Short mmCIF file of C-alpha atoms and ligand atoms in Angstrom, two decimals:
data_model
loop_
_atom_site.label_atom_id
_atom_site.label_comp_id
_atom_site.label_asym_id
_atom_site.label_seq_id
_atom_site.Cartn_x
_atom_site.Cartn_y
_atom_site.Cartn_z
CA UNK A 24 96.02 4.45 206.66
CA UNK A 25 98.81 6.72 204.21
CA UNK A 26 97.95 7.33 201.12
CA UNK A 27 100.93 4.60 200.01
CA UNK A 28 99.12 2.22 202.44
CA UNK A 29 96.35 2.99 200.68
CA UNK A 30 97.49 2.31 197.41
CA UNK A 31 99.06 -0.79 198.76
CA UNK A 32 95.78 -2.55 200.57
CA UNK A 33 93.64 -1.64 197.00
CA UNK A 34 95.91 -4.68 195.69
CA UNK A 35 96.49 -6.97 199.04
CA UNK A 36 91.81 -6.50 199.29
CA UNK A 37 91.80 -6.79 195.42
CA UNK A 38 89.15 -4.15 195.33
CA UNK A 39 89.20 -1.00 192.78
CA UNK A 40 87.10 1.07 194.96
CA UNK A 41 88.39 4.30 195.01
CA UNK A 42 91.68 3.08 193.81
CA UNK A 43 92.12 5.61 190.84
CA UNK A 44 91.26 8.77 193.13
CA UNK A 45 93.96 7.65 195.20
CA UNK A 46 96.02 6.88 192.08
CA UNK A 47 95.24 11.09 191.22
CA UNK A 48 96.29 11.93 194.39
CA UNK A 49 99.48 9.93 194.02
CA UNK A 50 100.48 11.38 190.95
CA UNK A 51 101.31 14.27 192.43
CA UNK A 52 103.49 13.27 193.76
CA UNK A 53 105.12 10.71 191.95
CA UNK A 54 106.37 9.43 188.91
CA UNK A 55 103.84 6.48 187.47
CA UNK A 56 106.57 3.87 187.82
CA UNK A 57 107.58 5.17 191.30
CA UNK A 58 104.03 4.64 191.41
CA UNK A 59 103.88 1.57 190.06
CA UNK A 60 107.42 -0.02 192.11
CA UNK A 61 106.71 1.20 195.47
CA UNK A 62 103.27 0.68 197.26
CA UNK A 63 101.62 -1.00 194.29
CA UNK A 64 104.55 -4.28 194.08
CA UNK A 65 104.59 -3.84 198.02
CA UNK A 66 100.86 -4.49 197.47
CA UNK A 67 102.22 -7.82 195.68
CA UNK A 68 104.92 -8.53 197.59
CA UNK A 69 102.10 -9.36 200.92
CA UNK A 70 99.67 -10.93 198.60
CA UNK A 71 102.30 -13.33 197.38
CA UNK A 72 103.72 -13.66 201.18
CA UNK A 73 99.41 -14.37 201.83
CA UNK A 74 99.31 -16.77 199.15
CA UNK A 75 102.16 -18.58 200.66
CA UNK A 76 100.84 -19.19 203.52
CA UNK A 77 97.64 -20.46 201.85
CA UNK A 78 96.32 -17.26 203.70
CA UNK A 79 94.83 -16.40 200.17
CA UNK A 80 93.01 -18.59 197.32
CA UNK A 81 93.75 -18.20 193.70
CA UNK A 82 90.02 -16.28 193.27
CA UNK A 83 91.64 -13.45 195.75
CA UNK A 84 95.46 -13.02 194.08
CA UNK A 85 93.32 -12.74 190.54
CA UNK A 86 91.28 -10.21 192.32
CA UNK A 87 94.44 -8.53 193.09
CA UNK A 88 96.40 -9.45 189.60
CA UNK A 89 92.74 -7.43 188.63
CA UNK A 90 93.50 -3.94 190.76
CA UNK A 91 97.41 -4.39 188.85
CA UNK A 92 96.47 -4.37 186.00
CA UNK A 93 93.86 -1.44 186.16
CA UNK A 94 96.08 0.32 188.23
CA UNK A 95 99.30 -0.15 185.32
CA UNK A 96 96.92 0.78 182.99
CA UNK A 97 95.24 3.71 184.90
CA UNK A 98 99.42 5.32 184.75
CA UNK A 99 99.84 3.93 181.57
CA UNK A 100 99.07 7.64 180.02
CA UNK A 101 100.96 9.61 182.40
CA UNK A 102 103.99 7.29 181.47
CA UNK A 103 106.85 9.38 179.77
CA UNK A 104 107.35 8.34 176.41
CA UNK A 105 109.74 9.40 173.80
CA UNK A 106 109.13 10.52 170.47
CA UNK A 107 111.77 8.42 168.53
CA UNK A 108 111.64 6.19 165.19
CA UNK A 109 111.46 2.78 165.86
CA UNK A 110 114.81 1.32 167.59
CA UNK A 111 114.21 -2.29 167.56
CA UNK A 112 111.86 -5.10 166.73
CA UNK A 113 110.90 -7.13 169.86
CA UNK A 114 108.48 -10.08 170.53
CA UNK A 115 107.51 -10.48 173.52
CA UNK A 116 105.93 -14.44 175.62
CA UNK A 117 105.30 -15.63 179.13
CA UNK A 118 106.80 -19.05 178.74
CA UNK A 119 104.46 -22.35 178.03
CA UNK A 120 103.16 -23.29 181.00
CA UNK A 121 103.26 -20.06 182.84
CA UNK A 122 100.25 -18.25 183.17
CA UNK A 123 101.79 -14.27 185.00
CA UNK A 124 101.28 -11.53 182.55
CA UNK A 125 101.88 -8.06 184.50
CA UNK A 126 105.40 -8.24 184.89
CA UNK A 127 105.09 -9.17 181.21
CA UNK A 128 102.42 -6.17 180.18
CA UNK A 129 104.93 -3.79 181.99
CA UNK A 130 107.90 -4.07 179.84
CA UNK A 131 105.56 -3.80 176.75
CA UNK A 132 104.31 -0.62 178.33
CA UNK A 133 108.08 0.86 179.24
CA UNK A 134 108.76 -0.68 175.90
CA UNK A 135 106.61 0.50 173.63
CA UNK A 136 106.27 4.37 175.47
CA UNK A 137 110.21 4.27 174.43
CA UNK A 138 110.52 3.68 170.67
CA UNK A 139 110.10 -0.13 170.59
CA UNK A 140 107.67 -2.18 168.10
CA UNK A 141 105.91 -4.93 170.63
CA UNK A 142 104.35 -8.15 169.36
CA UNK A 143 103.56 -9.73 172.15
CA UNK A 144 102.56 -13.15 172.09
CA UNK A 145 100.71 -13.43 175.53
CA UNK A 146 100.78 -15.85 177.86
CA UNK A 147 101.88 -19.91 178.17
CA UNK A 148 103.52 -19.44 174.69
CA UNK A 149 104.97 -22.93 173.10
CA UNK A 150 108.52 -22.60 171.77
CA UNK A 151 107.33 -23.71 168.37
CA UNK A 152 104.88 -20.28 168.94
CA UNK A 153 107.85 -18.40 169.07
CA UNK A 154 109.51 -19.32 166.32
CA UNK A 155 106.88 -19.32 163.33
CA UNK A 156 106.68 -16.20 164.88
CA UNK A 157 109.61 -15.10 164.77
CA UNK A 158 109.79 -15.75 161.03
CA UNK A 159 106.93 -13.81 159.94
CA UNK A 160 108.27 -10.98 162.52
CA UNK A 161 111.62 -11.10 161.71
CA UNK A 162 112.04 -9.61 165.27
CA UNK A 163 115.74 -7.91 166.40
CA UNK A 164 115.43 -9.63 170.10
CA UNK A 165 113.23 -11.91 171.95
CA UNK A 166 111.90 -11.36 175.25
CA UNK A 167 111.15 -13.91 177.73
CA UNK A 168 108.59 -13.59 180.80
CA UNK A 169 108.11 -16.53 183.27
CA UNK A 170 107.58 -16.59 187.46
CA UNK A 171 107.27 -20.22 188.14
CA UNK A 172 110.86 -22.15 188.90
CA UNK A 173 110.02 -24.44 186.14
CA UNK A 174 109.81 -21.23 183.43
CA UNK A 175 113.03 -20.93 184.65
CA UNK A 176 113.51 -24.66 182.68
CA UNK A 177 111.41 -24.19 180.26
CA UNK A 178 113.67 -20.66 179.15
CA UNK A 179 116.15 -23.41 178.77
CA UNK A 180 114.31 -25.82 176.32
CA UNK A 181 113.27 -22.86 174.38
CA UNK A 182 117.12 -21.55 174.30
CA UNK A 183 117.45 -24.81 172.96
CA UNK A 184 114.37 -25.46 170.55
CA UNK A 185 115.29 -21.70 169.19
CA UNK A 186 118.59 -22.29 169.02
CA UNK A 187 117.88 -25.70 166.87
CA UNK A 188 115.58 -23.29 164.46
CA UNK A 189 118.81 -21.35 163.71
CA UNK A 190 117.24 -18.14 165.51
CA UNK A 191 120.23 -15.93 166.85
CA UNK A 192 118.68 -12.72 167.98
CA UNK A 193 118.97 -11.68 171.96
CA UNK A 194 117.29 -13.17 174.50
CA UNK A 195 115.81 -10.92 177.33
CA UNK A 196 114.63 -12.86 180.13
CA UNK A 197 112.93 -11.98 183.22
CA UNK A 198 110.91 -12.90 186.34
CA UNK A 199 110.94 -13.60 189.47
CA UNK A 200 112.37 -17.30 189.42
CA UNK A 201 115.14 -16.34 187.62
CA UNK A 202 118.97 -15.46 188.43
CA UNK A 203 121.53 -13.44 186.18
CA UNK A 204 123.71 -16.89 187.15
CA UNK A 205 121.52 -19.04 186.32
CA UNK A 206 120.40 -16.96 183.06
CA UNK A 207 123.96 -17.37 181.73
CA UNK A 208 125.21 -20.70 182.86
CA UNK A 209 121.75 -22.63 181.69
CA UNK A 210 119.86 -20.48 179.81
CA UNK A 211 123.31 -18.71 178.08
CA UNK A 212 125.19 -22.25 177.26
CA UNK A 213 122.51 -23.06 175.62
CA UNK A 214 121.95 -20.76 172.68
CA UNK A 215 124.22 -19.39 170.67
CA UNK A 216 123.22 -15.38 171.10
CA UNK A 217 122.96 -12.98 173.82
CA UNK A 218 121.20 -13.84 176.77
CA UNK A 219 120.41 -10.76 179.35
CA UNK A 220 118.85 -10.79 182.59
CA UNK A 221 116.84 -8.53 183.46
CA UNK A 222 115.78 -7.83 187.52
CA UNK A 223 112.92 -5.44 185.91
CA UNK A 224 111.24 -3.55 183.82
CA UNK A 225 113.12 -0.30 183.65
CA UNK A 226 116.58 -2.89 183.63
CA UNK A 227 114.78 -4.47 181.21
CA UNK A 228 114.81 -1.36 179.06
CA UNK A 229 117.74 -0.61 179.83
CA UNK A 230 118.76 -3.45 178.33
CA UNK A 231 117.01 -3.42 175.08
CA UNK A 232 118.77 -0.32 174.58
CA UNK A 233 122.41 -1.69 174.80
CA UNK A 234 121.27 -4.20 172.53
CA UNK A 235 119.77 -2.17 169.84
CA UNK A 236 122.85 0.40 170.33
CO1 B1M B 17 101.00 -16.78 191.01
N1 B1M B 17 102.33 -16.86 191.93
N2 B1M B 17 100.54 -18.84 190.63
N3 B1M B 17 99.63 -16.06 189.95
N4 B1M B 17 101.33 -15.45 192.00
C1 B1M B 17 104.18 -16.21 191.60
C2 B1M B 17 104.94 -16.55 191.01
C3 B1M B 17 104.50 -17.60 193.54
C4 B1M B 17 105.73 -16.71 193.75
C5 B1M B 17 103.18 -16.98 194.71
C6 B1M B 17 103.95 -17.73 196.43
O1 B1M B 17 103.47 -19.12 195.78
N5 B1M B 17 104.60 -16.99 196.86
C7 B1M B 17 104.09 -18.65 193.55
C8 B1M B 17 105.10 -19.54 191.80
C9 B1M B 17 105.68 -20.23 192.81
C10 B1M B 17 107.12 -20.73 192.60
O2 B1M B 17 106.65 -21.39 191.63
N6 B1M B 17 108.12 -20.42 192.76
C11 B1M B 17 102.64 -18.60 192.35
C12 B1M B 17 101.63 -20.19 191.97
C13 B1M B 17 102.67 -20.80 192.50
C14 B1M B 17 101.03 -19.63 191.19
C15 B1M B 17 99.94 -21.29 190.58
C16 B1M B 17 100.48 -22.53 190.00
C17 B1M B 17 99.15 -21.07 192.40
C18 B1M B 17 98.11 -22.07 191.55
O3 B1M B 17 97.09 -22.66 190.99
N7 B1M B 17 97.76 -23.16 192.61
C19 B1M B 17 99.49 -20.41 190.03
C20 B1M B 17 100.30 -20.98 188.40
C21 B1M B 17 99.89 -21.02 186.82
C22 B1M B 17 100.32 -21.44 185.88
O4 B1M B 17 100.85 -19.98 185.20
N8 B1M B 17 99.90 -22.38 185.19
C23 B1M B 17 99.29 -19.12 190.13
C24 B1M B 17 98.14 -17.86 189.37
C25 B1M B 17 98.70 -16.37 189.48
C26 B1M B 17 97.33 -15.97 189.34
C27 B1M B 17 96.70 -16.84 187.84
C28 B1M B 17 96.04 -16.10 190.17
C29 B1M B 17 98.02 -14.77 189.34
C30 B1M B 17 98.59 -14.17 187.81
C31 B1M B 17 97.17 -12.98 187.29
C32 B1M B 17 98.31 -12.28 185.92
O5 B1M B 17 99.33 -12.66 186.00
N9 B1M B 17 97.20 -11.60 184.94
C33 B1M B 17 99.28 -14.47 190.59
C34 B1M B 17 99.30 -14.32 190.69
C35 B1M B 17 99.57 -12.06 190.64
C36 B1M B 17 101.20 -14.24 191.57
C37 B1M B 17 102.05 -13.23 192.95
C38 B1M B 17 100.98 -12.78 193.47
C39 B1M B 17 102.20 -12.11 192.03
C40 B1M B 17 102.94 -11.71 191.01
C41 B1M B 17 102.92 -10.61 189.80
O6 B1M B 17 102.58 -9.96 189.11
N10 B1M B 17 103.46 -9.65 190.68
C42 B1M B 17 102.95 -14.08 192.52
C43 B1M B 17 103.78 -14.01 193.84
C44 B1M B 17 104.57 -12.43 194.08
O7 B1M B 17 105.18 -12.25 192.72
N11 B1M B 17 104.75 -11.71 195.00
C45 B1M B 17 102.77 -15.58 192.46
C46 B1M B 17 103.72 -8.26 189.73
C47 B1M B 17 104.63 -7.83 188.52
C48 B1M B 17 104.82 -6.33 187.98
O8 B1M B 17 105.55 -8.50 188.86
O9 B1M B 17 105.66 -10.42 187.64
O10 B1M B 17 107.59 -10.11 189.02
P1 B1M B 17 106.93 -9.71 188.29
O11 B1M B 17 107.21 -8.68 186.98
C49 B1M B 17 108.51 -7.72 187.39
C50 B1M B 17 109.97 -8.56 187.36
O12 B1M B 17 109.76 -10.07 187.67
C51 B1M B 17 110.43 -8.12 185.78
O13 B1M B 17 109.95 -6.90 185.70
C52 B1M B 17 108.91 -7.01 186.73
C53 B1M B 17 108.89 -5.58 187.69
O14 B1M B 17 109.37 -4.10 186.98
N12 B1M B 17 110.40 -9.33 184.58
C54 B1M B 17 110.60 -8.80 183.74
C55 B1M B 17 108.92 -9.93 184.29
N13 B1M B 17 108.72 -10.45 182.90
C56 B1M B 17 109.82 -9.93 182.74
C57 B1M B 17 110.07 -10.03 181.64
C58 B1M B 17 111.88 -9.25 180.94
C59 B1M B 17 112.24 -8.32 181.47
C60 B1M B 17 111.38 -8.23 183.47
O15 B1M B 17 111.98 -9.07 179.82
C61 B1M B 17 111.22 -9.64 178.74
#
């Protein structure tokens, strides 16, 4: 197997055996984010495909998620950071009912490496908890993540609840079940402030930079 194929296979097999040696190899050739967005995400896409076809069970997907998380943590110290003063404070959360957090945590790493102060509320965060955190932290924006189809609908409800609580800071949303159109027409329609869709973590950084400028 090539290095790239091996990297994808650690995620597919959910194993860390040999992973870090190969990540070191990969760092000689690629930027950390190229490794994540390339071979590691290819592996995750294959896990998703196999899972969808009932060829993997949840316990195996969890192993894959562990391998992905370990890879991202290993690569994190190698990522570029900007030594600027804090640009803005952003609360991040995976919405109520959803446990997927690898994408959200990647967004946290990228934003905090680029001058943002992040308050990560974790997974399955109900609107009430977001509102409470908003009052306590006074963030400049709120970032919501969700991968399930029902999470897209949960974002609409969350936007309504935030609006009813008088909140109108920009909301950044991301996750596989969303689209730009859904974000604009469904989530945006329920909220007074800006609602922006990020297709990936880097796009999330671009949008955060636009909001905070
Ligand atoms: Co789940 N899962 N899962 N899962 N899982 C999906 C999402 C699924 C598409 C798999 C499939 O069937 N093909 C499917 C959803 C179907 C649907 O609703 N359309 C699914 C399902 C069904 C489920 C369960 C219901 C399974 C079950 O129990 N029967 C269950 C749900 C539990 C729940 O949430 N209540 C479940 C559970 C799990 C595990 C716990 C086993 C594990 C998650 C572990 C964890 O996160 N700690 C898991 C995993 C790993 C996946 C897949 C395979 C991979 C997700 C992932 O981590 N990708 C996934 C299939 C797939 O996506 N290929 C799948 C890597 C990550 C870096 O990408 O999160 O997309 P992603 O983030 C991207 C962008 O979306 C974006 O940036 C990131 C990249 O740069 N982004 C943002 C995301 N959030 C953002 C926020 C932003 C900006 C950008 O700003 C705020």
